[in-house]
Amino acid sequence: MAKAKIGIRPIIDGRWGGVREGLEGKTMAMAQASKKLIEENVFYTDGTPVECVISPCTIGGGAEAAKCAEFFATQNVCATLSVTPCWCYGSETMDLDPLTIKAVWGFNGTERPGAVYLAAAMAAHAQRGLPAFSIYGHDVQDVDDNTIPADVAEKILRFARCAAAVGQMRNKAYVGIGAVAMGIAGSNCDAQFLQEYLGIRAEWVDMSEVQRRYQLDIYDKEEFEKAYAWTRAHCREGFDKNANPHDRERKEYEWDFVVKMTLICRDILFGNEKLNDIGRHEEALGRNAILGGFQGQRMWTDFMPNGDFTEAMLNSSFDWNGKKEPITFATENDGLNGLAMLFGKLLTGTASVFADVRTYWSPEAVRRVTGKTPEGPAAGGFIHLINSGAAALDATGVCQDASGKKLIKKWWDVTDADIEAMTAAAGWCPADLGYFRGGGFSSHFKTQAEMPVTMIRVNLIKGIGPVLQLAEGYTVTLPDEIHDILDKRTDPTWPTTWFVPRLTGKGAFKDVYSVMANWGANHGSLTYGHIGKDLITLASMLRIPVALHNVADDDLSSPH
């Protein structure tokens, strides 16, 4: 299927005979500049530039608006940006497609009233029930100035990033492998919500399908040999905390199984043409997924190796084939947290980090337990983000840019050195047999850098529907004499990230404790960077209310 594109609509004063003729060049220059700006700065999750198409004609009235719409219908256009330097006929030129996301940029100039058209168009969109984003520059430009001011560029790019995210979700699938894990509400897949708000199809696959494919060798054996060799060479087996550990023979079986399980789960989601070679044509098709999840506990993990390795490797920005696009795959089949992870990936191109929002540590509690007082960013307390070894290894925080700054990179920027650093920073501890009787291996690491991140969560509320929560903040590092004691109080075989939200001094963000107390579920997702502005814009496009955030009012962008 063609990628979702952004359509540029050059709107013009339709009066021939001295008006329209003099505006053609300027109007198309705005369209071309917008196309260039977007294609150079906004990317699909596969790392390629978002594609823009321009109407085959400027639009001065209804006939040309229809011609543009007919062309866009052949291009899989998910969003339109209308641009104009002048007065035009609002309701005659507006985008009437109810399925496209809309924005209008009215040029701030004195020669022609682009702002007047923008206001008229916004009124028409509101009256017709077709929400649109209003884009207008702060400063007046000369008519022959074809540059895009920085404030306008920021608005266009935010619109484009979020609109492309919406377009990439449409007509894809959430594939839940298993059912509800341990009564976790987020893993109760709501097909109606996915369909009506996101355009995503819900699909269910029983966990026995993983076992069937394992037993019948329905996977690419050549890739398995490569994956297994790489795993044993690069995934260091960590310490075993169990009083009665599995023997070496059982552990070797578990390594074999979890690598095959990773291939199998990936193939369930996306298919694999190599399966045609062994006569497995149905399995080769996949399920057109954009994200998935795995139940695991308890029906699976009570007797089979857990999904920690599979979940961590799919969510990470690399595997045995080198760097790769992270595959959003939710632990415990918590699809709502999976969506939070997906939103983060769609907007940034980075791996998202799944975690329990486990514990708030006050400075007083830290001092009582460790005899030490947290300092720096952690001085006001912090939140322990930890889950059973399923977090993306990008959360180790060991990747570096050219200046030596540690960060989570866009996956297409990950280098071989980054991959070596991430694998070296993580051990794979035999699973806690109290939780996971079937064994398996949990990734064990700590986030080693202080980085800007945004914690995200989608919840469903009876009578309201979906709501979004987000908290911009920072990962923090603790001295070993504090980290070691606190980490061992939970499960020392799991990955740990210490998180401090950015506080505003009021409401849910008056202190760190209040953020923890107001978080809406047991899980959250971390995405690199402060992306609250983009998330709120995306939520407005999806008609999802935002229930919790710490973004300044001046930074909010939603339809006019």
Coordinates of C-alpha atoms in Angstrom, one line a residue:
M1 CA 0.0 0.0 0.0
A2 CA 1.2 3.5 -0.8
K3 CA 2.6 5.5 2.1
A4 CA 0.3 8.1 3.7
K5 CA 1.1 11.4 2.2
I6 CA 0.5 15.1 3.0
G7 CA -1.2 17.0 0.3
I8 CA -0.4 20.7 -0.3
R9 CA -3.3 22.8 -1.5
P10 CA -2.2 26.2 -3.1
I11 CA -5.2 28.5 -2.6
I12 CA -5.6 31.6 -4.8
D13 CA -7.9 34.5 -5.5
G14 CA -10.0 33.2 -8.4
R15 CA -10.5 36.5 -10.2
W16 CA -8.9 36.4 -13.6
G17 CA -8.1 39.5 -15.5
G18 CA -5.4 41.1 -13.4
V19 CA -5.6 39.5 -9.9
R20 CA -5.1 35.8 -10.2
E21 CA -2.3 36.0 -12.8
G22 CA -0.1 38.0 -10.5
L23 CA -0.5 35.5 -7.6
E24 CA 0.3 32.2 -9.3
G25 CA 4.0 32.4 -8.7
K26 CA 3.8 33.4 -5.1
T27 CA 1.1 30.9 -4.2
M28 CA 3.0 28.0 -5.8
A29 CA 6.2 29.2 -4.1
M30 CA 4.6 28.8 -0.8
A31 CA 3.4 25.3 -1.7
Q32 CA 6.9 24.3 -2.9
A33 CA 8.6 25.7 0.2
S34 CA 6.2 23.8 2.4
K35 CA 6.8 20.6 0.6
K36 CA 10.6 21.0 0.9
L37 CA 10.4 21.9 4.6
I38 CA 8.3 18.8 5.4
E39 CA 10.3 16.3 3.3
E40 CA 13.6 17.5 4.7
N41 CA 12.5 17.3 8.4
V42 CA 9.7 14.7 8.9
F43 CA 10.2 11.0 8.5
Y44 CA 8.2 7.8 8.4
T45 CA 9.0 5.2 11.0
D46 CA 11.1 3.4 8.4
G47 CA 13.4 6.4 8.3
T48 CA 12.4 7.6 4.8
P49 CA 11.2 11.2 4.3
V50 CA 7.5 11.9 4.5
E51 CA 6.2 12.4 1.0
C52 CA 4.2 15.5 0.0
V53 CA 2.2 16.0 -3.2
I54 CA 1.0 19.3 -4.5
S55 CA -2.3 19.9 -6.2
P56 CA -2.0 19.8 -10.0
C57 CA -3.4 23.4 -10.1
T58 CA -3.9 26.3 -7.8
I59 CA -7.4 26.4 -6.3
G60 CA -9.5 29.4 -6.9
G61 CA -12.9 27.8 -6.6
G62 CA -15.0 24.7 -6.3
A63 CA -14.1 23.2 -9.6
E64 CA -10.4 23.3 -8.9
A65 CA -10.9 22.1 -5.3
A66 CA -12.6 19.0 -6.8
K67 CA -9.8 18.5 -9.3
C68 CA -7.3 18.6 -6.4
A69 CA -9.4 16.2 -4.3
E70 CA -9.6 13.7 -7.2
F71 CA -5.8 13.7 -7.5
F72 CA -5.3 13.4 -3.8
A73 CA -7.7 10.4 -3.7
T74 CA -5.1 8.5 -5.9
Q75 CA -2.2 9.4 -3.6
N76 CA -3.3 8.1 -0.2
V77 CA -3.3 11.7 1.2
C78 CA -4.0 11.6 5.0
A79 CA -3.7 15.3 5.6
T80 CA -3.8 18.6 3.7
L81 CA -2.0 21.9 4.2
S82 CA -3.7 24.7 2.4
V83 CA -1.4 27.7 1.8
T84 CA -2.2 31.2 0.5
P85 CA -0.8 34.7 0.3
C86 CA -4.1 36.4 -0.4
W87 CA -7.8 36.7 0.0
C88 CA -9.6 33.7 -1.5
Y89 CA -13.2 32.3 -1.4
G90 CA -13.3 30.4 1.9
S91 CA -16.0 27.7 1.6
E92 CA -15.4 27.3 -2.1
T93 CA -11.8 26.4 -1.8
M94 CA -11.7 24.5 1.6
D95 CA -10.9 20.8 1.9
L96 CA -14.2 19.1 2.4
D97 CA -12.9 15.5 2.8
P98 CA -14.0 14.4 6.3
L99 CA -11.1 12.0 6.6
T100 CA -8.2 14.3 6.0
I101 CA -6.5 16.2 8.8
K102 CA -6.4 19.9 7.9
A103 CA -4.2 23.0 8.4
V104 CA -4.3 26.4 6.7
W105 CA -1.2 28.7 6.4
G106 CA -2.2 32.3 5.7
F107 CA 0.8 34.5 4.7
N108 CA 1.3 37.5 7.0
G109 CA 1.8 40.2 4.4
T110 CA 0.3 43.6 3.7
E111 CA 0.0 43.5 -0.1
R112 CA -2.8 40.9 0.0
P113 CA -4.9 39.8 3.0
G114 CA -3.8 36.2 3.6
A115 CA -4.8 36.6 7.2
V116 CA -8.3 37.5 6.2
Y117 CA -8.7 34.4 4.1
L118 CA -7.2 32.3 7.0
A119 CA -9.8 33.7 9.4
A120 CA -12.7 33.2 6.9
A121 CA -11.5 29.6 6.3
M122 CA -11.3 28.9 10.0
A123 CA -14.8 30.1 10.5
A124 CA -16.0 27.9 7.6
H125 CA -14.2 24.9 9.0
A126 CA -15.7 25.4 12.4
Q127 CA -19.2 25.9 10.9
R128 CA -19.0 22.8 8.8
G129 CA -17.6 20.6 11.6
L130 CA -14.2 20.1 9.9
P131 CA -11.5 21.0 12.4
A132 CA -8.4 22.7 11.0
F133 CA -5.2 24.0 12.4
S134 CA -4.6 27.7 11.9
I135 CA -1.0 28.8 10.9
Y136 CA -0.1 32.4 10.8
G137 CA 3.3 34.1 11.2
H138 CA 4.1 36.5 14.0
D139 CA 5.9 39.0 11.8
V140 CA 4.9 40.7 8.5
Q141 CA 6.8 39.5 5.5
D142 CA 7.4 41.2 2.2
V143 CA 5.5 39.7 -0.7
D144 CA 8.7 38.6 -2.5
D145 CA 10.0 36.8 0.6
N146 CA 9.5 33.1 0.0
T147 CA 11.2 31.9 3.1
I148 CA 9.2 30.2 5.9
P149 CA 9.6 32.0 9.2
A150 CA 10.8 29.9 12.1
D151 CA 7.5 30.2 14.0
V152 CA 5.5 29.1 10.9
A153 CA 8.0 26.3 10.2
E154 CA 7.6 25.0 13.7
K155 CA 3.8 24.9 13.4
I156 CA 3.9 23.3 9.9
L157 CA 6.4 20.6 11.1
R158 CA 4.4 19.8 14.2
F159 CA 1.3 19.4 12.1
A160 CA 3.1 17.3 9.6
R161 CA 4.7 15.0 12.2
C162 CA 1.5 14.3 13.9
A163 CA -0.6 14.0 10.7
A164 CA 1.9 11.5 9.4
A165 CA 1.6 9.5 12.6
V166 CA -2.2 9.4 12.1
G167 CA -1.8 8.3 8.5
Q168 CA 0.6 5.5 9.4
M169 CA -1.8 4.0 11.9
R170 CA -4.8 3.8 9.6
N171 CA -5.7 0.4 8.2
K172 CA -3.0 -1.3 10.3
A173 CA -3.6 -3.9 13.0
Y174 CA -3.0 -4.4 16.7
V175 CA -2.2 -8.1 17.1
G176 CA -2.7 -9.4 20.6
I177 CA -1.0 -12.7 21.2
G178 CA -2.9 -14.2 24.1
A179 CA -5.6 -12.5 26.2
V180 CA -5.8 -10.5 29.4
A181 CA -2.7 -10.8 31.6
M182 CA -3.4 -11.1 35.4
G183 CA -6.5 -8.9 35.2
I184 CA -4.6 -5.9 33.8
A185 CA -7.3 -3.7 32.3
G186 CA -5.0 -2.3 29.6
S187 CA -4.6 -5.7 28.1
N188 CA -8.4 -6.0 27.6
C189 CA -8.3 -5.1 23.9
D190 CA -11.1 -2.7 22.9
A191 CA -11.6 -3.2 19.2
Q192 CA -14.2 -0.5 18.9
F193 CA -11.8 2.1 20.4
L194 CA -9.0 1.1 18.1
Q195 CA -11.3 1.2 15.0
E196 CA -13.1 4.4 15.8
Y197 CA -10.3 6.6 17.1
L198 CA -7.2 5.2 15.3
G199 CA -8.4 3.3 12.3
I200 CA -6.6 0.2 13.6
R201 CA -8.0 -3.3 13.3
A202 CA -7.9 -5.5 16.4
E203 CA -6.7 -9.1 15.8
W204 CA -6.3 -11.9 18.3
V205 CA -3.9 -14.9 18.1
D206 CA -3.9 -17.6 20.8
M207 CA -0.5 -18.1 22.5
S208 CA -0.7 -21.7 21.3
E209 CA 0.2 -20.4 17.8
V210 CA 3.7 -19.7 19.1
Q211 CA 4.0 -23.3 20.4
R212 CA 2.6 -24.7 17.1
R213 CA 5.1 -22.8 15.0
Y214 CA 8.0 -23.8 17.3
Q215 CA 7.0 -27.5 17.2
L216 CA 6.4 -27.6 13.4
D217 CA 9.5 -25.5 12.6
I218 CA 7.5 -22.7 11.0
Y219 CA 10.3 -20.1 10.9
D220 CA 13.3 -19.2 8.8
K221 CA 15.9 -21.7 9.9
E222 CA 18.7 -19.9 8.2
E223 CA 17.9 -16.7 10.1
F224 CA 17.5 -18.7 13.3
E225 CA 21.0 -20.0 13.0
K226 CA 22.3 -16.4 12.5
A227 CA 20.1 -15.1 15.3
Y228 CA 21.1 -17.8 17.8
A229 CA 24.8 -17.5 17.1
W230 CA 24.6 -13.7 17.5
T231 CA 22.6 -14.0 20.7
R232 CA 25.0 -16.4 22.4
A233 CA 27.9 -14.3 21.4
H234 CA 26.5 -10.9 22.4
C235 CA 23.8 -11.5 25.0
R236 CA 25.7 -12.2 28.2
E237 CA 24.0 -14.5 30.6
G238 CA 23.7 -12.8 34.0
F239 CA 23.6 -14.1 37.5
D240 CA 20.9 -16.5 38.7
K241 CA 19.1 -15.4 41.8
N242 CA 17.0 -18.6 42.1
A243 CA 17.6 -20.9 45.1
N244 CA 16.8 -23.9 43.0
P245 CA 17.9 -22.8 39.5
H246 CA 17.2 -24.6 36.3
D247 CA 20.0 -26.9 35.2
R248 CA 22.3 -26.2 32.2
E249 CA 20.4 -28.4 29.8
R250 CA 17.2 -26.7 30.6
K251 CA 18.8 -23.2 30.2
E252 CA 20.2 -24.2 26.8
Y253 CA 16.7 -25.2 25.7
E254 CA 15.4 -21.9 27.0
W255 CA 17.9 -19.9 24.9
D256 CA 16.9 -21.9 21.8
F257 CA 13.3 -21.3 22.5
V258 CA 13.3 -17.6 23.2
V259 CA 15.3 -16.9 20.0
K260 CA 12.9 -18.9 17.9
M261 CA 10.0 -17.2 19.7
T262 CA 11.3 -13.8 18.7
L263 CA 11.3 -14.8 15.0
I264 CA 7.9 -16.4 15.4
C265 CA 6.2 -13.4 17.1
R266 CA 7.7 -11.0 14.5
D267 CA 6.4 -13.2 11.7
I268 CA 2.9 -13.4 13.2
L269 CA 2.8 -9.6 13.1
F270 CA 4.4 -8.9 9.8
G271 CA 4.7 -12.1 7.8
N272 CA 7.8 -13.4 6.2
E273 CA 8.3 -14.2 2.5
K274 CA 10.8 -16.9 3.4
L275 CA 8.0 -19.0 4.8
N276 CA 6.6 -19.4 1.3
D277 CA 9.7 -21.5 0.6
I278 CA 8.6 -24.1 3.1
G279 CA 5.0 -24.1 1.9
R280 CA 3.6 -22.0 4.7
H281 CA 1.8 -19.5 2.5
E282 CA -0.8 -18.4 5.1
E283 CA 1.8 -17.8 7.8
A284 CA 4.0 -15.9 5.3
L285 CA 1.3 -13.2 5.0
G286 CA 1.4 -11.9 8.5
R287 CA -1.4 -9.7 9.9
N288 CA -0.6 -6.2 8.7
A289 CA 0.4 -5.1 12.2
I290 CA 1.7 -1.8 13.4
L291 CA 2.0 -3.1 17.0
G292 CA 1.4 -6.2 19.0
G293 CA 1.5 -7.6 22.5
F294 CA 2.1 -10.8 24.3
Q295 CA 0.1 -12.0 27.4
G296 CA 2.7 -14.3 29.0
Q297 CA 1.6 -14.4 32.6
R298 CA 0.3 -16.7 33.8
M299 CA -1.0 -19.3 31.4
W300 CA 2.2 -19.3 29.4
T301 CA 4.9 -18.4 31.9
D302 CA 3.9 -21.1 34.4
F303 CA 5.4 -23.7 32.1
M304 CA 7.1 -22.0 29.1
P305 CA 10.1 -19.6 28.9
N306 CA 8.8 -16.0 29.4
G307 CA 8.6 -13.3 26.7
D308 CA 11.2 -11.0 28.1
F309 CA 13.9 -11.6 25.5
T310 CA 11.4 -11.5 22.7
E311 CA 9.8 -8.3 23.9
A312 CA 13.1 -6.5 24.6
M313 CA 14.7 -7.5 21.2
L314 CA 11.6 -6.6 19.2
N315 CA 11.3 -3.2 20.9
S316 CA 15.0 -2.4 20.6
S317 CA 16.6 -0.5 17.7
F318 CA 18.8 -3.5 16.7
D319 CA 19.0 -7.3 16.5
W320 CA 21.3 -9.8 14.9
N321 CA 20.7 -8.1 11.5
G322 CA 22.1 -4.8 12.8
K323 CA 20.0 -1.7 13.3
K324 CA 16.3 -2.0 12.6
E325 CA 13.1 -0.2 13.2
P326 CA 11.8 -1.0 16.7
I327 CA 8.8 -3.2 16.7
T328 CA 6.2 -2.0 19.3
F329 CA 5.4 -5.0 21.3
A330 CA 3.6 -4.7 24.6
T331 CA 4.5 -6.7 27.7
E332 CA 1.5 -8.4 29.3
N333 CA -0.5 -7.6 26.2
D334 CA -1.1 -4.1 27.6
G335 CA -2.2 -2.7 24.3
L336 CA -3.0 0.7 25.8
N337 CA 0.6 1.1 26.9
G338 CA 1.6 -0.3 23.5
L339 CA -0.3 2.6 22.0
A340 CA 1.7 5.0 24.2
M341 CA 4.9 3.4 22.9
L342 CA 3.7 3.6 19.3
F343 CA 2.8 7.3 19.6
G344 CA 6.3 7.9 20.9
K345 CA 7.9 5.9 18.0
L346 CA 5.8 7.5 15.4
L347 CA 6.7 11.0 16.5
T348 CA 10.4 10.5 17.1
G349 CA 11.7 7.4 15.3
T350 CA 13.2 6.2 18.6
A351 CA 12.6 3.0 20.6
S352 CA 10.1 3.3 23.4
V353 CA 10.6 1.9 26.8
F354 CA 7.9 -0.2 28.5
A355 CA 7.9 -0.1 32.3
D356 CA 6.0 -0.5 35.5
V357 CA 5.5 2.8 37.3
R358 CA 6.6 0.9 40.3
T359 CA 7.7 3.1 43.3
Y360 CA 7.9 6.7 44.5
W361 CA 11.0 7.2 46.6
S362 CA 10.9 10.3 48.8
P363 CA 14.2 11.8 49.9
E364 CA 13.3 10.8 53.5
A365 CA 12.7 7.2 52.5
V366 CA 16.0 7.1 50.6
R367 CA 17.8 8.4 53.6
R368 CA 16.2 6.0 55.9
V369 CA 17.0 2.9 53.8
T370 CA 20.4 3.9 52.5
G371 CA 21.8 6.4 55.0
K372 CA 22.4 8.7 52.0
T373 CA 20.6 11.8 50.8
P374 CA 19.8 12.0 47.1
E375 CA 21.2 15.1 45.4
G376 CA 21.0 17.0 42.2
P377 CA 17.9 16.3 40.0
A378 CA 17.0 13.5 42.3
A379 CA 16.9 15.6 45.5
G380 CA 13.2 16.0 45.5
G381 CA 12.5 12.3 45.1
F382 CA 12.1 10.1 42.0
I383 CA 10.1 7.3 40.5
H384 CA 11.4 3.8 39.9
L385 CA 10.5 2.5 36.4
I386 CA 11.1 -1.2 36.2
N387 CA 9.6 -4.3 34.6
S388 CA 10.6 -7.9 34.1
G389 CA 13.4 -7.4 31.6
A390 CA 11.3 -6.5 28.6
A391 CA 12.4 -2.9 28.1
A392 CA 14.2 -1.8 24.9
L393 CA 18.0 -1.9 25.4
D394 CA 18.2 1.6 24.1
A395 CA 17.2 2.6 27.6
T396 CA 20.7 1.7 28.8
G397 CA 21.5 5.3 27.8
V398 CA 24.9 4.4 26.4
C399 CA 24.5 5.6 22.8
Q400 CA 26.5 8.8 22.0
D401 CA 26.3 11.4 19.4
A402 CA 29.4 13.0 17.8
S403 CA 29.9 15.4 20.7
G404 CA 29.8 12.5 23.2
K405 CA 26.3 13.3 24.5
K406 CA 24.4 10.3 25.6
L407 CA 20.9 9.8 24.2
I408 CA 18.4 7.4 22.6
K409 CA 19.0 7.8 18.9
K410 CA 16.6 7.6 16.0
W411 CA 16.9 4.0 15.0
W412 CA 18.4 4.8 11.6
D413 CA 21.2 6.8 13.3
V414 CA 22.3 3.8 15.5
T415 CA 25.9 2.7 14.7
D416 CA 27.6 -0.6 15.2
A417 CA 29.5 1.0 18.1
D418 CA 26.2 1.9 19.7
I419 CA 25.0 -1.7 19.3
E420 CA 28.1 -3.0 21.0
A421 CA 27.7 -0.6 23.8
M422 CA 24.1 -1.5 24.4
T423 CA 24.7 -5.2 24.4
A424 CA 27.7 -4.8 26.7
A425 CA 25.6 -2.8 29.2
A426 CA 22.9 -5.4 29.6
G427 CA 23.0 -8.9 31.1
W428 CA 20.4 -11.6 30.6
C429 CA 19.6 -13.1 34.0
P430 CA 17.7 -16.4 34.3
A431 CA 14.1 -15.5 35.1
D432 CA 12.8 -15.3 38.6
L433 CA 11.2 -18.7 38.9
G434 CA 8.8 -17.4 41.5
Y435 CA 7.2 -15.2 38.8
F436 CA 8.1 -17.3 35.8
R437 CA 8.1 -21.0 36.5
G438 CA 8.9 -21.8 32.9
G439 CA 12.1 -19.9 33.0
G440 CA 13.5 -17.6 30.3
F441 CA 15.9 -14.6 30.5
S442 CA 15.3 -11.1 31.7
S443 CA 17.4 -8.2 30.6
H444 CA 19.2 -6.5 33.5
F445 CA 20.6 -3.0 33.2
K446 CA 20.4 0.5 34.6
T447 CA 19.9 3.7 32.6
Q448 CA 23.3 5.2 32.7
A449 CA 22.6 8.8 31.5
E450 CA 20.5 11.7 32.5
M451 CA 18.3 12.3 29.5
P452 CA 15.2 14.3 28.6
V453 CA 12.3 11.9 28.3
T454 CA 8.5 12.0 28.2
M455 CA 6.4 9.4 30.1
I456 CA 3.2 8.5 28.3
R457 CA 0.1 6.5 28.9
V458 CA -3.3 5.9 27.2
N459 CA -6.2 5.0 29.4
L460 CA -9.9 4.2 28.8
I461 CA -12.5 5.9 31.0
K462 CA -16.1 4.7 31.1
G463 CA -18.4 7.4 29.8
I464 CA -15.5 9.4 28.4
G465 CA -13.5 7.1 26.2
P466 CA -9.7 7.3 25.7
V467 CA -7.6 9.8 27.5
L468 CA -3.9 10.6 27.3
Q469 CA -1.5 11.2 30.1
L470 CA 2.1 12.5 29.8
A471 CA 4.8 13.8 32.0
E472 CA 8.0 15.4 30.6
G473 CA 11.0 14.9 32.8
Y474 CA 14.5 13.4 33.0
T475 CA 16.1 10.1 33.7
V476 CA 18.5 10.4 36.6
T477 CA 21.5 8.4 37.7
L478 CA 22.1 7.6 41.4
P479 CA 25.4 6.9 43.2
D480 CA 26.0 3.2 43.4
E481 CA 25.6 3.2 47.2
I482 CA 22.0 4.4 46.7
H483 CA 21.2 2.6 43.4
D484 CA 22.3 -0.9 44.6
I485 CA 20.3 -0.9 47.8
L486 CA 17.1 0.4 46.2
D487 CA 17.4 -1.7 43.1
K488 CA 17.7 -4.9 45.1
R489 CA 14.6 -4.2 47.1
T490 CA 12.5 -5.0 44.0
D491 CA 14.1 -7.4 41.6
P492 CA 17.8 -7.1 40.8
T493 CA 17.4 -9.1 37.6
W494 CA 15.3 -6.5 35.9
P495 CA 16.2 -3.2 34.1
T496 CA 15.9 0.0 36.2
T497 CA 15.3 3.6 35.1
W498 CA 15.0 6.4 37.7
F499 CA 12.7 9.1 36.5
V500 CA 12.1 12.7 37.7
P501 CA 9.1 14.6 36.2
R502 CA 9.5 18.3 35.4
L503 CA 7.5 20.0 38.1
T504 CA 5.3 23.1 37.7
G505 CA 4.5 23.7 41.4
K506 CA 0.8 23.1 41.1
G507 CA -1.8 20.3 40.7
A508 CA -0.5 16.9 39.8
F509 CA 2.9 18.4 39.1
K510 CA 3.4 20.2 42.4
D511 CA 5.8 17.4 43.5
V512 CA 7.1 14.0 42.3
Y513 CA 4.8 12.2 44.7
S514 CA 1.7 13.8 43.1
V515 CA 2.7 12.7 39.7
M516 CA 3.0 9.1 40.9
A517 CA -0.3 9.4 42.8
N518 CA -2.1 10.8 39.7
W519 CA -0.7 8.3 37.1
G520 CA -3.6 6.4 35.7
A521 CA -2.3 2.9 35.4
N522 CA 0.4 0.5 36.5
H523 CA 2.3 0.8 33.3
G524 CA 3.9 3.7 31.4
S525 CA 6.1 4.3 28.3
L526 CA 9.2 6.4 28.0
T527 CA 10.1 8.2 24.8
Y528 CA 13.3 10.2 24.4
G529 CA 12.9 14.0 24.3
H530 CA 10.3 16.4 25.6
I531 CA 7.6 15.7 23.1
G532 CA 4.6 16.8 25.1
K533 CA 3.7 19.5 22.5
D534 CA 3.6 16.9 19.7
L535 CA 1.7 14.4 21.8
I536 CA -1.0 16.9 22.6
T537 CA -1.3 17.9 19.0
L538 CA -1.6 14.3 18.0
A539 CA -4.2 13.7 20.6
S540 CA -6.3 16.6 19.3
M541 CA -6.2 15.0 15.8
L542 CA -7.3 11.7 17.2
R543 CA -10.1 13.4 19.3
I544 CA -8.5 12.1 22.5
P545 CA -8.6 14.3 25.6
V546 CA -5.4 15.0 27.6
A547 CA -6.0 14.3 31.3
L548 CA -2.5 15.0 32.6
H549 CA 0.4 17.0 31.3
N550 CA 3.1 19.5 32.2
V551 CA 3.3 21.4 29.0
A552 CA 3.1 25.2 29.1
D553 CA -0.1 26.7 27.8
D554 CA 1.7 28.8 25.2
D555 CA 3.1 25.6 23.6
L556 CA -0.2 23.9 23.0
S557 CA -1.5 23.5 19.4
S558 CA -4.9 22.1 18.5
P559 CA -7.5 22.8 15.8
H560 CA -8.8 26.3 15.7

